[in-house]
Short mmCIF file of C-alpha atoms in Angstrom, two decimals:
data_model
loop_
_atom_site.label_atom_id
_atom_site.label_comp_id
_atom_site.label_asym_id
_atom_site.label_seq_id
_atom_site.Cartn_x
_atom_site.Cartn_y
_atom_site.Cartn_z
CA MET A 1 62.87 220.59 10.03
CA ASN A 2 61.38 219.92 6.22
CA MET A 3 60.34 215.72 6.06
CA THR A 4 59.14 215.50 2.46
CA PRO A 5 60.32 212.39 1.41
CA LEU A 6 62.74 212.94 -1.34
CA ILE A 7 62.45 210.22 -4.23
CA LEU A 8 65.98 210.10 -6.87
CA LEU A 9 64.64 208.85 -10.08
CA ALA A 10 67.07 207.30 -12.55
CA GLU A 11 65.67 207.18 -16.36
CA ASP A 12 67.49 207.87 -19.58
CA ASP A 13 64.26 209.06 -20.77
CA ALA A 14 63.84 212.76 -20.50
CA GLU A 15 60.09 212.23 -21.85
CA ILE A 16 59.47 209.27 -19.08
CA ALA A 17 61.22 211.06 -16.30
CA ASP A 18 59.76 214.85 -16.94
CA ILE A 19 55.91 212.89 -16.11
CA VAL A 20 57.10 210.44 -13.27
CA ILE A 21 58.67 213.48 -11.33
CA ALA A 22 55.41 215.61 -12.53
CA TYR A 23 53.24 213.24 -10.47
CA LEU A 24 54.96 212.68 -7.59
CA LYS A 25 55.71 216.84 -6.99
CA GLN A 26 51.88 216.92 -7.23
CA SER A 27 51.63 214.05 -4.72
CA GLY A 28 53.92 216.21 -2.07
CA PHE A 29 57.57 214.68 -2.69
CA GLU A 30 60.64 216.38 -3.52
CA THR A 31 62.32 214.63 -6.76
CA LEU A 32 66.00 214.81 -8.31
CA HIS A 33 66.71 212.82 -11.73
CA ALA A 34 69.63 211.27 -13.12
CA ALA A 35 69.82 210.69 -16.70
CA ASN A 36 72.13 207.81 -16.41
CA GLY A 37 73.72 205.53 -13.68
CA LYS A 38 76.85 206.82 -12.57
CA GLN A 39 74.72 210.14 -11.34
CA ALA A 40 72.23 208.15 -9.72
CA LEU A 41 75.42 206.68 -7.21
CA ASP A 42 76.40 210.41 -6.88
CA LEU A 43 73.18 211.90 -6.24
CA TYR A 44 71.99 208.96 -3.99
CA ASP A 45 75.40 209.44 -2.07
CA LYS A 46 75.07 213.20 -1.71
CA THR A 47 71.41 213.28 -0.51
CA GLN A 48 70.45 209.90 0.52
CA PRO A 49 66.85 209.88 -0.60
CA ALA A 50 63.77 208.11 0.78
CA LEU A 51 63.42 206.35 -2.16
CA VAL A 52 64.77 204.99 -4.92
CA ILE A 53 62.98 204.55 -8.58
CA LEU A 54 65.47 202.83 -11.09
CA ASP A 55 65.28 202.01 -14.77
CA ILE A 56 66.98 199.39 -15.83
CA ARG A 57 68.18 200.80 -18.79
CA MET A 58 70.39 203.01 -18.46
CA PRO A 59 73.77 204.03 -20.55
CA LEU A 60 77.06 204.16 -18.09
CA MET A 61 75.68 202.12 -15.55
CA ASP A 62 72.96 199.73 -15.72
CA GLY A 63 69.61 199.76 -13.42
CA TRP A 64 71.60 195.83 -12.41
CA GLN A 65 74.93 197.86 -11.54
CA VAL A 66 73.42 200.53 -9.67
CA LEU A 67 71.18 198.12 -7.39
CA THR A 68 73.70 196.30 -6.62
CA GLU A 69 75.73 198.94 -5.48
CA LEU A 70 73.01 200.51 -3.86
CA ARG A 71 72.43 197.48 -1.53
CA ARG A 72 75.96 197.10 -0.95
CA ARG A 73 75.48 200.50 0.67
CA GLY A 74 72.69 200.16 2.86
CA ASP A 75 68.42 199.50 2.71
CA THR A 76 67.02 202.63 1.03
CA PRO A 77 64.05 201.14 -0.79
CA VAL A 78 64.02 200.61 -4.91
CA LEU A 79 60.92 200.25 -7.01
CA MET A 80 62.52 198.76 -10.47
CA LEU A 81 61.39 200.22 -14.20
CA THR A 82 61.65 197.27 -15.96
CA ALA A 83 60.57 196.81 -20.21
CA ASN A 84 59.85 193.16 -20.04
CA ASP A 85 56.20 192.03 -19.20
CA ASP A 86 58.07 188.72 -17.98
CA ASN A 87 59.55 187.01 -14.59
CA THR A 88 63.13 187.18 -15.79
CA ASP A 89 63.43 190.85 -14.56
CA LYS A 90 61.51 190.66 -12.17
CA LEU A 91 62.79 187.97 -10.22
CA SER A 92 66.08 189.35 -10.66
CA ALA A 93 65.07 192.86 -9.51
CA LEU A 94 63.63 191.32 -6.30
CA ARG A 95 66.66 188.51 -5.84
CA ILE A 96 69.29 191.25 -5.85
CA GLY A 97 67.41 193.70 -3.71
CA ALA A 98 64.40 195.73 -5.24
CA ASP A 99 61.15 196.07 -3.25
CA ASP A 100 59.01 196.66 -5.56
CA TYR A 101 58.67 197.03 -9.88
CA VAL A 102 56.81 198.25 -12.45
CA VAL A 103 56.42 197.05 -16.10
CA LYS A 104 56.88 199.94 -18.75
CA PRO A 105 54.94 201.37 -20.03
CA PHE A 106 52.69 202.47 -17.02
CA ASN A 107 50.53 204.75 -15.74
CA PRO A 108 52.67 207.35 -13.79
CA ALA A 109 50.01 207.43 -10.87
CA GLU A 110 50.74 203.68 -10.10
CA VAL A 111 54.04 204.67 -10.07
CA VAL A 112 53.04 207.15 -7.46
CA ALA A 113 50.73 204.89 -5.61
CA ARG A 114 54.17 201.98 -5.56
CA THR A 115 56.07 204.72 -4.37
CA GLN A 116 53.65 205.64 -1.28
CA ALA A 117 52.70 201.91 -0.44
CA ILE A 118 56.57 201.10 -0.18
CA LEU A 119 57.29 204.21 2.12
CA ARG A 120 54.94 202.91 3.90
CA ARG A 121 55.86 199.78 4.27
CA THR A 122 59.62 200.06 5.18
CA GLY A 123 58.35 203.02 7.66
CA ASN A 124 59.97 207.04 7.60
CA SER A 125 61.62 206.34 11.04
CA GLN A 126 64.02 204.04 8.78
CA VAL A 127 64.68 206.19 6.92
CA LYS A 128 65.23 209.49 9.13
CA ASN A 129 67.73 207.57 11.61
CA LYS A 130 69.88 206.16 8.54
CA PRO A 131 73.30 207.52 9.63
CA ARG A 132 74.47 210.58 6.83
CA VAL A 133 77.22 208.98 4.91
CA THR A 134 79.74 210.11 1.65
CA VAL A 135 81.15 207.08 -0.09
CA HIS A 136 84.24 208.12 -2.32
CA ASN A 137 85.71 205.77 -4.49
CA GLN A 138 88.38 205.41 -1.71
CA ILE A 139 87.21 206.48 1.49
CA GLU A 140 83.77 206.01 3.27
CA PHE A 141 82.66 209.19 5.49
CA TYR A 142 80.40 208.16 8.17
CA HIS A 143 79.77 211.90 9.19
CA ASP A 144 77.51 211.53 12.20
CA GLU A 145 79.99 208.87 13.85
CA HIS A 146 83.23 210.16 12.80
CA ARG A 147 84.87 207.62 10.82
CA ILE A 148 86.51 207.44 7.59
CA ILE A 149 86.81 203.77 6.26
CA LEU A 150 89.06 202.83 3.75
CA ARG A 151 87.48 200.91 1.06
CA HIS A 152 90.48 198.77 0.60
CA SER A 153 90.99 197.56 3.69
CA GLY A 154 88.29 198.80 5.68
CA GLU A 155 90.23 200.48 7.79
CA ASP A 156 89.30 203.05 10.40
CA ILE A 157 91.72 206.39 10.25
CA ALA A 158 89.94 208.92 11.76
CA SER A 159 91.90 208.17 14.73
CA ARG A 160 95.75 209.82 12.74
CA LEU A 161 93.51 212.76 11.94
CA THR A 162 93.70 215.87 13.68
CA SER A 163 90.41 217.35 14.16
CA THR A 164 91.34 219.97 11.59
CA GLU A 165 91.96 217.57 9.31
CA PHE A 166 89.18 215.72 9.82
CA ARG A 167 87.26 218.69 9.31
CA ILE A 168 88.73 219.91 5.95
CA LEU A 169 88.00 216.35 4.66
CA GLU A 170 84.83 216.22 6.07
CA ARG A 171 83.90 219.66 3.89
CA LEU A 172 86.05 218.49 0.72
CA ALA A 173 83.70 214.96 1.15
CA GLU A 174 80.32 216.82 1.20
CA ALA A 175 81.01 218.07 -2.91
CA PRO A 176 83.88 215.76 -4.49
CA ARG A 177 84.65 217.77 -7.54
CA LYS A 178 83.55 220.75 -5.90
CA VAL A 179 86.91 222.90 -5.92
CA PHE A 180 87.00 225.09 -2.58
CA SER A 181 89.18 228.04 -1.89
CA ARG A 182 91.44 228.69 0.41
CA LEU A 183 89.30 231.05 2.51
CA GLU A 184 86.11 228.73 2.12
CA ILE A 185 88.12 225.97 3.73
CA LEU A 186 89.88 228.42 6.21
CA GLU A 187 86.66 229.61 7.62
CA SER A 188 84.64 226.67 7.50
CA CYS A 189 87.33 224.30 8.96
CA LEU A 190 90.06 225.83 10.67
CA PRO A 191 90.10 227.36 14.35
CA GLN A 192 89.16 230.96 14.69
CA GLY A 193 92.98 231.55 16.06
CA GLU A 194 94.33 230.59 12.16
CA THR A 195 93.46 233.66 9.79
CA LEU A 196 96.14 232.75 6.82
CA GLU A 197 95.11 231.43 4.16
CA ARG A 198 98.51 229.74 3.41
CA THR A 199 98.34 227.71 6.64
CA VAL A 200 95.21 225.82 5.06
CA ASP A 201 98.23 224.59 2.31
CA SER A 202 99.95 223.00 5.84
CA HIS A 203 97.34 221.46 6.47
CA ILE A 204 96.50 220.19 3.23
CA SER A 205 99.78 219.06 3.06
CA LYS A 206 99.60 216.91 6.39
CA LEU A 207 96.47 215.48 5.21
CA ARG A 208 97.45 214.42 2.03
CA LYS A 209 100.43 212.46 3.92
CA LYS A 210 98.59 210.78 6.24
CA LEU A 211 96.18 209.66 3.92
CA GLU A 212 98.95 208.47 1.16
CA ASP A 213 100.73 206.71 4.41
CA ALA A 214 97.53 205.02 4.99
CA GLY A 215 97.36 203.23 1.25
CA VAL A 216 95.18 206.41 -0.37
CA PRO A 217 97.63 208.65 -2.33
CA GLY A 218 96.61 211.62 -4.94
CA ILE A 219 93.66 213.59 -2.11
CA PRO A 220 93.06 216.19 -1.98
CA GLU A 221 93.64 216.87 -5.07
CA SER A 222 95.43 220.96 -5.36
CA VAL A 223 93.75 222.67 -8.50
CA ARG A 224 96.31 225.01 -9.48
CA GLY A 225 95.51 229.12 -8.96
CA PHE A 226 91.64 227.84 -7.14
CA GLY A 227 91.94 225.58 -3.95
CA TYR A 228 91.90 221.88 -3.34
CA ARG A 229 89.06 219.30 -4.00
CA LEU A 230 88.51 215.26 -2.94
CA GLY A 231 88.65 214.87 -6.35
CA ASP A 232 87.20 211.00 -8.16
#
């Protein structure tokens, strides 16, 4: 198993991002880059990184909004990047839940050093033992705990679903925007005895009805001529 820590860098300045990523990779880290706040949250949900390096000023969602959302979702360490060398941003970052901060312009080696220090301080076991979670705008999928939580009510609806319906929803949740063909769903989610692609339509229809009854309408989405996706 590859235990190399994965670092998610959320930075809209491509030049700064390239430099920081080069230094991180040189120090043995795996990296992902998000150019805006929304993309940062999407990548966070899909990959569960060991640490997030988060710029404050970004399009779509700024660093404050992303940090608040990250803290609502868990305790993944966060290193903030701020352009203001005053106490306002620093105190705000720490108050919301950042683990440390670096002021621009910075030496990228300092970012790496602070990243390493945070990971040592928080401990790798904390990262390894985190449950695998996919957060959708309407549901939270706890893969390892066999739970599906409705975000509007907090209800766990996993018990309402058949094992096949659960597997289908879990598969779609792994890549909410990806369109899965009927064949893909059939091969990865349905029992071996079910070999007809049209059987997928029946399971999807029943799953959609159960989600609608639970107050989550419109998912999974049908993509005419292609298949299904969980959707936004």
